[in-house]
PDB file of N, CA, C and O in Angstrom:
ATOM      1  N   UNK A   1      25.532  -1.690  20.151  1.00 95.00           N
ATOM      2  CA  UNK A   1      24.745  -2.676  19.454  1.00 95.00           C
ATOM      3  C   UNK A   1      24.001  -1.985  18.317  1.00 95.00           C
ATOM      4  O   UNK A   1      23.612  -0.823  18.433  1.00 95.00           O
ATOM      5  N   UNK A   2      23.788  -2.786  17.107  1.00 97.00           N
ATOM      6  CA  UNK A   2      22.972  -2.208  16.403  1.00 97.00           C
ATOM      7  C   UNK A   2      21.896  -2.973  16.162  1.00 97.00           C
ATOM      8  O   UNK A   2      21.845  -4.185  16.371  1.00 97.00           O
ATOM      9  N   UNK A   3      20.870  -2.177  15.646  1.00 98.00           N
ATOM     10  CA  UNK A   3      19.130  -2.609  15.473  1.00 98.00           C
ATOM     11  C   UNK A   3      18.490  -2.335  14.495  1.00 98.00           C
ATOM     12  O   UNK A   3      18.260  -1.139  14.313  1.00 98.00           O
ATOM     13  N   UNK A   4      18.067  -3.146  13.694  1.00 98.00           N
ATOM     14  CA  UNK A   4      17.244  -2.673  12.032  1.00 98.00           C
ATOM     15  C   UNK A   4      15.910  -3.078  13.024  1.00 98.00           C
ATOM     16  O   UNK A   4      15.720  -3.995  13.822  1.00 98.00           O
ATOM     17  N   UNK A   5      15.208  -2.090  12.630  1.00 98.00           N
ATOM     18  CA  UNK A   5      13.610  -2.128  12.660  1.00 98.00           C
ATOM     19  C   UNK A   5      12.896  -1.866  11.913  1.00 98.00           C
ATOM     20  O   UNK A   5      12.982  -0.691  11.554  1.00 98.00           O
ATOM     21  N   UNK A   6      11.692  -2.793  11.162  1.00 98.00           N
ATOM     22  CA  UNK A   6      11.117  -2.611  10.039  1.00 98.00           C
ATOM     23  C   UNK A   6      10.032  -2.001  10.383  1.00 98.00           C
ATOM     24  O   UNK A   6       9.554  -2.301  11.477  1.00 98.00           O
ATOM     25  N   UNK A   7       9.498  -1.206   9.729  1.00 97.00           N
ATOM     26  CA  UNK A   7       7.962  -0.519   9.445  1.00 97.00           C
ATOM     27  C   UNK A   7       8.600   0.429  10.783  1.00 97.00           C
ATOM     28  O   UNK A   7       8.111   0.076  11.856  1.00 97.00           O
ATOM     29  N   UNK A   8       9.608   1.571  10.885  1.00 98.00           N
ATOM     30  CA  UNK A   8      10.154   2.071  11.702  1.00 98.00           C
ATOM     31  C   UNK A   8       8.737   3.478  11.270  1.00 98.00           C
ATOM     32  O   UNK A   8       8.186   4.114  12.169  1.00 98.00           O
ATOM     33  N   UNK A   9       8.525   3.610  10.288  1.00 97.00           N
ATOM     34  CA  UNK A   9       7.866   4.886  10.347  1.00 97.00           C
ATOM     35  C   UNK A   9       6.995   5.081  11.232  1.00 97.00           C
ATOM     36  O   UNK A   9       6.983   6.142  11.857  1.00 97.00           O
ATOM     37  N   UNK A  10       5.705   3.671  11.557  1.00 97.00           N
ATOM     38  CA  UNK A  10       4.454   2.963  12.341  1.00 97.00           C
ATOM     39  C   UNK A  10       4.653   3.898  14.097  1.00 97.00           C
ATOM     40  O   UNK A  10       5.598   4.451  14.660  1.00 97.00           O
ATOM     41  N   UNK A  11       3.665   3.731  14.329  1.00 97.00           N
ATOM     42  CA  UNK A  11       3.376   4.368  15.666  1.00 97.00           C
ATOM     43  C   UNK A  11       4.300   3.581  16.469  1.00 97.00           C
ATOM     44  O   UNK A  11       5.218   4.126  17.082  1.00 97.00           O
ATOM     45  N   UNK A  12       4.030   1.873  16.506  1.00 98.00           N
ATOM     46  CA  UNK A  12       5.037   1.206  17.426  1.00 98.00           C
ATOM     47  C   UNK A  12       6.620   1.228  17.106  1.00 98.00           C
ATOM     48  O   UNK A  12       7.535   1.240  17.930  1.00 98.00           O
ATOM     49  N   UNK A  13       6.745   1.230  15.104  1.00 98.00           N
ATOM     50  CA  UNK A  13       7.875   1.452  14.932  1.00 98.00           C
ATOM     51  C   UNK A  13       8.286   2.477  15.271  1.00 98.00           C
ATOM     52  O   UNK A  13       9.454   2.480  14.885  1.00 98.00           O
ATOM     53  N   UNK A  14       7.923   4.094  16.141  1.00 98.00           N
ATOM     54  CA  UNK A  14       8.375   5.174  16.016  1.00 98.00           C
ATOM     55  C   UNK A  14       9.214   5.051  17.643  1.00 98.00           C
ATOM     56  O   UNK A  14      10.330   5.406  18.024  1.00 98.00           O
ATOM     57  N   UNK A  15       7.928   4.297  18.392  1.00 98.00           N
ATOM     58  CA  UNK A  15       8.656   4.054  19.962  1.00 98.00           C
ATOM     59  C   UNK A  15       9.555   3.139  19.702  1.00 98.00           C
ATOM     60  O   UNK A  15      10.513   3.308  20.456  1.00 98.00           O
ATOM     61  N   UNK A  16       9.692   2.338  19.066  1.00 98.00           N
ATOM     62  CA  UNK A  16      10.892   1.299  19.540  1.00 98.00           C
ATOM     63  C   UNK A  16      12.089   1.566  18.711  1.00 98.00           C
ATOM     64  O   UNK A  16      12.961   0.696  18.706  1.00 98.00           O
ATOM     65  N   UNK A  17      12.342   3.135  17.685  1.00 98.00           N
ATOM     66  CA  UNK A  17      13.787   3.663  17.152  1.00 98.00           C
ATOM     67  C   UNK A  17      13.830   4.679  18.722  1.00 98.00           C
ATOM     68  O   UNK A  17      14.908   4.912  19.270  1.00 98.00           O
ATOM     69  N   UNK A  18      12.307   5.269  19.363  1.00 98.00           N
ATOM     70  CA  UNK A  18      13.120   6.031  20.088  1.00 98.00           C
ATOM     71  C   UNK A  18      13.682   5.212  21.269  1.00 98.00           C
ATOM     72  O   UNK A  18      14.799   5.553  21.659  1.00 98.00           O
ATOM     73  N   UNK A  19      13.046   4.130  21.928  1.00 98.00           N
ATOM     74  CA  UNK A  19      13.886   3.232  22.626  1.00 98.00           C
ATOM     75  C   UNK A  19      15.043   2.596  22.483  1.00 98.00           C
ATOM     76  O   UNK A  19      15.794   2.226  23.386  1.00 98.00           O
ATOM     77  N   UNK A  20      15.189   2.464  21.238  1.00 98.00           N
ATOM     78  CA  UNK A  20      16.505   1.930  21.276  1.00 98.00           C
ATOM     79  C   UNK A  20      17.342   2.834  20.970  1.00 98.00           C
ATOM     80  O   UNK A  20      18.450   2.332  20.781  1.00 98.00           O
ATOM     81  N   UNK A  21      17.320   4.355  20.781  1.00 98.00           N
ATOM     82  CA  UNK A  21      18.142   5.158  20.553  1.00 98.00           C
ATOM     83  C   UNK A  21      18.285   5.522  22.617  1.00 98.00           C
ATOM     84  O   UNK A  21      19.480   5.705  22.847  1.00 98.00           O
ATOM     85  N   UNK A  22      17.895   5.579  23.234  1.00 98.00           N
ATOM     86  CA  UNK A  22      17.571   5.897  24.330  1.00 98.00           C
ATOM     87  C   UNK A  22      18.748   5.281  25.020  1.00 98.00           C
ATOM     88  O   UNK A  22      19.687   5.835  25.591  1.00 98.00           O
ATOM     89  N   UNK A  23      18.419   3.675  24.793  1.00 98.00           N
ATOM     90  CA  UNK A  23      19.463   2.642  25.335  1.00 98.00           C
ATOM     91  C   UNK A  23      21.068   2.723  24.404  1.00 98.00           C
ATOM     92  O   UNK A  23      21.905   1.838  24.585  1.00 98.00           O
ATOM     93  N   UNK A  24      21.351   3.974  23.351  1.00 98.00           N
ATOM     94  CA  UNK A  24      22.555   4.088  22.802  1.00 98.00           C
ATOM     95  C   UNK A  24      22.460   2.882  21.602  1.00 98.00           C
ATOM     96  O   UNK A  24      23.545   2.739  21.038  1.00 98.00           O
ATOM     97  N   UNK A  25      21.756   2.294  21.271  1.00 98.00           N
ATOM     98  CA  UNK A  25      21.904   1.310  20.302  1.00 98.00           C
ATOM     99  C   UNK A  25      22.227   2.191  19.394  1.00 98.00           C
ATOM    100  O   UNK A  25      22.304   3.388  19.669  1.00 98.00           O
ATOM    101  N   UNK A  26      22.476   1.668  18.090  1.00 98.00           N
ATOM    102  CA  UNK A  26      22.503   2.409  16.168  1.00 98.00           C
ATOM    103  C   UNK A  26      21.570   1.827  15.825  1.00 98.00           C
ATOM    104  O   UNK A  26      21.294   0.696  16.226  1.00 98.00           O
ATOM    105  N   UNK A  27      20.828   2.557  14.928  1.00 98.00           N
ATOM    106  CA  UNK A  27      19.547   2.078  14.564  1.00 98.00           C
ATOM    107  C   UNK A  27      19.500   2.269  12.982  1.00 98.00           C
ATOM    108  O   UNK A  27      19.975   3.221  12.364  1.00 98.00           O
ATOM    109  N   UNK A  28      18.739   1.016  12.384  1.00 98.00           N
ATOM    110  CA  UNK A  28      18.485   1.460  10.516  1.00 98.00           C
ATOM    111  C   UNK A  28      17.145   1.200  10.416  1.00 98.00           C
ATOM    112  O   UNK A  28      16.606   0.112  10.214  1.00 98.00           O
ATOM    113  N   UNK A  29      16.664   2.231  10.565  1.00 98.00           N
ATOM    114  CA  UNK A  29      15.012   1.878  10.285  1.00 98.00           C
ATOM    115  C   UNK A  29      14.828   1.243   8.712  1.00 98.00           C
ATOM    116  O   UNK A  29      15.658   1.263   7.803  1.00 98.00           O
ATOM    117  N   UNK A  30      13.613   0.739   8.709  1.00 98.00           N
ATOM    118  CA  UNK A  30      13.300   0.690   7.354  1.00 98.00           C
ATOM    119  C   UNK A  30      11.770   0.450   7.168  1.00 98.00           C
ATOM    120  O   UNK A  30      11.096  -0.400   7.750  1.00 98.00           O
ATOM    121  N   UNK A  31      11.264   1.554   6.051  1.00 97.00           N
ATOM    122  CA  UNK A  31       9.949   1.972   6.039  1.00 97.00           C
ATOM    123  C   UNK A  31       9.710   2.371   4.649  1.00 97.00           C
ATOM    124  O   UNK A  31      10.626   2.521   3.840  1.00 97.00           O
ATOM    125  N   UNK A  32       8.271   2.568   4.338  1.00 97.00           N
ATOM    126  CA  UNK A  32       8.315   3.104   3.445  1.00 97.00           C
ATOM    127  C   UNK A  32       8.778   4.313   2.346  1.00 97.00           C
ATOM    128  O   UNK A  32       9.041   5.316   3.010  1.00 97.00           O
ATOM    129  N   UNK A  33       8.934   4.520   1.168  1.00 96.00           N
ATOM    130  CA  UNK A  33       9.118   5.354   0.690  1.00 96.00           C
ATOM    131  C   UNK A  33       8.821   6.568   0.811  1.00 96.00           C
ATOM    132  O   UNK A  33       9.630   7.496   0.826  1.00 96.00           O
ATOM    133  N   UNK A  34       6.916   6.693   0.962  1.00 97.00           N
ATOM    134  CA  UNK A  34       6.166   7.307   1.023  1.00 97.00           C
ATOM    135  C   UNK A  34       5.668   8.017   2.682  1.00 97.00           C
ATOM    136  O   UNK A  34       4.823   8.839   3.035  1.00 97.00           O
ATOM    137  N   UNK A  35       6.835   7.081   3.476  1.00 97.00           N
ATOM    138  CA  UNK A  35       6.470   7.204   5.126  1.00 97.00           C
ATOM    139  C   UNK A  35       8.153   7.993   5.325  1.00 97.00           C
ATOM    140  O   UNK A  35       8.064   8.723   6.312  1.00 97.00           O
ATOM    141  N   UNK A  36       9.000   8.039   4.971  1.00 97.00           N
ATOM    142  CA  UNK A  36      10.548   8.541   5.278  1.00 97.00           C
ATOM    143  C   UNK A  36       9.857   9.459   6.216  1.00 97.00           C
ATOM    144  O   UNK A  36       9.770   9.078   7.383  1.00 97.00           O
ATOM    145  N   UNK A  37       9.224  10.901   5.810  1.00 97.00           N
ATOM    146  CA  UNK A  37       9.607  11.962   6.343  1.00 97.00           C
ATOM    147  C   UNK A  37       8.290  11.484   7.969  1.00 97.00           C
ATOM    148  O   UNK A  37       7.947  12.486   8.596  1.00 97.00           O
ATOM    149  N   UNK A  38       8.012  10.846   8.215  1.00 97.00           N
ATOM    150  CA  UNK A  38       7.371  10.831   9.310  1.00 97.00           C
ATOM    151  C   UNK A  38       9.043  10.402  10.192  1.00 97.00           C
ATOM    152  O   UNK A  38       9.182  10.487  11.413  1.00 97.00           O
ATOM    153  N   UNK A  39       9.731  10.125   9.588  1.00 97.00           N
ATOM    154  CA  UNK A  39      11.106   9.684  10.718  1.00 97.00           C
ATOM    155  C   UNK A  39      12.024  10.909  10.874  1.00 97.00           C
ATOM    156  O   UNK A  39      13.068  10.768  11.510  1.00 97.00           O
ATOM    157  N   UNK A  40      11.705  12.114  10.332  1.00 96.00           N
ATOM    158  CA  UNK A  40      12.468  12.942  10.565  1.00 96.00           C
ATOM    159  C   UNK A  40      12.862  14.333  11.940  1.00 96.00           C
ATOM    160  O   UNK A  40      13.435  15.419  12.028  1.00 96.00           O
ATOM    161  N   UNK A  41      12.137  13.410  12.740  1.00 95.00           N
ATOM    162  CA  UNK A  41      12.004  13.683  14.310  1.00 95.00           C
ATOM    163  C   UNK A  41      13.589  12.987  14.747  1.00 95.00           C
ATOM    164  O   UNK A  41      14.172  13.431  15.736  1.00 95.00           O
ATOM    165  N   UNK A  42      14.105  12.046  14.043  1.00 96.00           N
ATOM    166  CA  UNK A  42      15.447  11.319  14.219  1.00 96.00           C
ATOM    167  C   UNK A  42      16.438  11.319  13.112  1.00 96.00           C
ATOM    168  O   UNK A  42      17.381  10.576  12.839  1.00 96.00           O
ATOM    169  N   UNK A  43      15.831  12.597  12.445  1.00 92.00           N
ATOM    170  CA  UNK A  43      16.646  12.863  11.253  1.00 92.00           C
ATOM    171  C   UNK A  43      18.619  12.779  11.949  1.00 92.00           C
ATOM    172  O   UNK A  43      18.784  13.259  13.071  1.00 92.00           O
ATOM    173  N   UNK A  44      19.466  12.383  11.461  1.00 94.00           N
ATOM    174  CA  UNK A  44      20.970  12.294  11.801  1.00 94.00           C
ATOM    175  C   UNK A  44      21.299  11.545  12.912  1.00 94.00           C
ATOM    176  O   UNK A  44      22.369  11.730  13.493  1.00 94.00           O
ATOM    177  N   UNK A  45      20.192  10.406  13.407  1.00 97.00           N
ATOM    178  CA  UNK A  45      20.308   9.955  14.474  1.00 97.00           C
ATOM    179  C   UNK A  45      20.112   8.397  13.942  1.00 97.00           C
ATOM    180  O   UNK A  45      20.520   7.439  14.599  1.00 97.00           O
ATOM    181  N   UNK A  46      19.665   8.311  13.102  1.00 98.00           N
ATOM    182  CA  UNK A  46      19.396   6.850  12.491  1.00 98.00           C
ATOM    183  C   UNK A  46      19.747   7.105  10.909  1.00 98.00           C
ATOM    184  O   UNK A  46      19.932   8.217  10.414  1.00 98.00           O
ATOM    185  N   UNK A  47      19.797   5.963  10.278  1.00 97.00           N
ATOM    186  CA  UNK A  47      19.922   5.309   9.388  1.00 97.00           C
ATOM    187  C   UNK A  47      18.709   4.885   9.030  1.00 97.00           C
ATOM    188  O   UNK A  47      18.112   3.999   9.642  1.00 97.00           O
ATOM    189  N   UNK A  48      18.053   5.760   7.550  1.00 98.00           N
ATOM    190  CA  UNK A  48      16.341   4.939   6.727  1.00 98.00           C
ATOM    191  C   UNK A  48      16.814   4.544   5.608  1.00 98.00           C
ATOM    192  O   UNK A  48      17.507   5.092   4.751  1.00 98.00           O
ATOM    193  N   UNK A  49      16.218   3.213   5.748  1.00 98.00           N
ATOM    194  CA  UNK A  49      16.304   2.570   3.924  1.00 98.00           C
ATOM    195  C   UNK A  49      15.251   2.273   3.624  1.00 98.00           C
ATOM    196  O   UNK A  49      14.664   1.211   3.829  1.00 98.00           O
ATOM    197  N   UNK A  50      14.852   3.356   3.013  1.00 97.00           N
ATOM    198  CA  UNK A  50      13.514   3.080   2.186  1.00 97.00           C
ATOM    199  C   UNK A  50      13.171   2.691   1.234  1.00 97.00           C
ATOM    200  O   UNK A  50      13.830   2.870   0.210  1.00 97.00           O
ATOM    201  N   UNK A  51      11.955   1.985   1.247  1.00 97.00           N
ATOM    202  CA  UNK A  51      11.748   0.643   0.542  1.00 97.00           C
ATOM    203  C   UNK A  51      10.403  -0.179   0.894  1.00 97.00           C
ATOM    204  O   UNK A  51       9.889   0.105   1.976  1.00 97.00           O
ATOM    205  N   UNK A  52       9.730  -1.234   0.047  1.00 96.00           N
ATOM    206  CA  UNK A  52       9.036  -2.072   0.425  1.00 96.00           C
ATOM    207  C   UNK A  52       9.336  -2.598   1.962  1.00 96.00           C
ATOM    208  O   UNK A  52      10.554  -2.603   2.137  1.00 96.00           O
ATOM    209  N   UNK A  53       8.548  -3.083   3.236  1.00 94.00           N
ATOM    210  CA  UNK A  53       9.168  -3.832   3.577  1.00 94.00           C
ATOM    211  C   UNK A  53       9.067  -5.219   3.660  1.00 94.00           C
ATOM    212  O   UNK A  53       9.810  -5.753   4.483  1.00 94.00           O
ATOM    213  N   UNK A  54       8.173  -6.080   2.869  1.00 95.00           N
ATOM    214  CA  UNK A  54       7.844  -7.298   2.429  1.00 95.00           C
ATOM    215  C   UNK A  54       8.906  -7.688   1.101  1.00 95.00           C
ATOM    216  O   UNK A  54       8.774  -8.644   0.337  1.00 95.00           O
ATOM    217  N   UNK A  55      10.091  -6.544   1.080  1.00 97.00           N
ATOM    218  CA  UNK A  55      10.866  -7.043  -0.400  1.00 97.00           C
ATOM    219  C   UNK A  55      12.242  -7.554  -0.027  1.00 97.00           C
ATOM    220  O   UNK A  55      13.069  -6.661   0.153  1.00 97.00           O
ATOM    221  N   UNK A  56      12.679  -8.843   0.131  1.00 97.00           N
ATOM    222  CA  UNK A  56      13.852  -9.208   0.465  1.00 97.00           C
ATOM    223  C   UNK A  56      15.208  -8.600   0.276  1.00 97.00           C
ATOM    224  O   UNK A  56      16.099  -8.707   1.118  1.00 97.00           O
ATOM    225  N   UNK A  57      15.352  -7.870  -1.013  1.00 97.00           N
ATOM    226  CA  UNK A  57      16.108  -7.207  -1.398  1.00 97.00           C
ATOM    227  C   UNK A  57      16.135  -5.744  -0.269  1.00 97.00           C
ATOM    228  O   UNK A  57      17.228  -5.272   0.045  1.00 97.00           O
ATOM    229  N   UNK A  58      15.032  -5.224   0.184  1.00 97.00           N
ATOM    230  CA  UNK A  58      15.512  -4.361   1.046  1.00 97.00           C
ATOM    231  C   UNK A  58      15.783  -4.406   2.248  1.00 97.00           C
ATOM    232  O   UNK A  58      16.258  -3.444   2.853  1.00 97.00           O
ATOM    233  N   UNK A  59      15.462  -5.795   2.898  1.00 97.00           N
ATOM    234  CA  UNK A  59      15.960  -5.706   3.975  1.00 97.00           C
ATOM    235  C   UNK A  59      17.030  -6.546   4.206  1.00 97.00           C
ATOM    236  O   UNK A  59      17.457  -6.641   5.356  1.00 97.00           O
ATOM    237  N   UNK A  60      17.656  -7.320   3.093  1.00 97.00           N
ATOM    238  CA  UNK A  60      18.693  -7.440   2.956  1.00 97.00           C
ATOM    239  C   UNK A  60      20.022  -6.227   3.100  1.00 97.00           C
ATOM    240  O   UNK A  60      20.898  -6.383   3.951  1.00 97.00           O
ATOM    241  N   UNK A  61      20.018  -5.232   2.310  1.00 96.00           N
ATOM    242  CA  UNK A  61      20.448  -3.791   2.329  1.00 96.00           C
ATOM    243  C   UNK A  61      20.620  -3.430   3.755  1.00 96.00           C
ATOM    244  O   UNK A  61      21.659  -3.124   4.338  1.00 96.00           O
ATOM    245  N   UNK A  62      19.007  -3.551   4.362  1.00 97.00           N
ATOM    246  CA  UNK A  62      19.127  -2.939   5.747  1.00 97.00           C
ATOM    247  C   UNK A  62      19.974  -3.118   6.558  1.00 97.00           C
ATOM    248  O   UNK A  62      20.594  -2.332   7.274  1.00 97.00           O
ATOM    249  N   UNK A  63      20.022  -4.841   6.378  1.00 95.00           N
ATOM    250  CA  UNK A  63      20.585  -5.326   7.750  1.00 95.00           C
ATOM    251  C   UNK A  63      22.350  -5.702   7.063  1.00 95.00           C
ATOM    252  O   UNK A  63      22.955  -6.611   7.632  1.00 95.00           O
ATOM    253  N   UNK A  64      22.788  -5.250   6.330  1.00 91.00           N
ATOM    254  CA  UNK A  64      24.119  -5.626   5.399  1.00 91.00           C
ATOM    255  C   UNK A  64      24.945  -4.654   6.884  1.00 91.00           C
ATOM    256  O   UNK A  64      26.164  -4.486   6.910  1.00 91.00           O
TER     257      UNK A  64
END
């Protein structure tokens, strides 16, 4: 299964890429620009598209 989670960088977004990596899901976070490297605890394990996440255009992308 796969799972886009927005504001993946966030404390809750950080538990629920590692939960769902846990349960084998694929995961595409999506977070800020300025937040990427807080996800790099799951660096090659997920998918970040960084970006606004209030901008339709990116989470359009995300979830493509």
């Amino acid at each position: 299964m796969k799972v886009c989670i927005v504001g993946a960088s966030g404390k809750l977004g950080q538990y629920m890429v590692q939960h769902a990596l846990g349960r084998g899901y694929e995961v595409v976070g999506v977070c800020r620009e300025r937040s990427v490297q807080k996800l790099n605890a799951f660096e090659e394990r997920i998918t970040v598209v960084p970006g606004a996440t209030n901008d339709p255009e990116v989470i359009r992308q995300a979830v493509a």
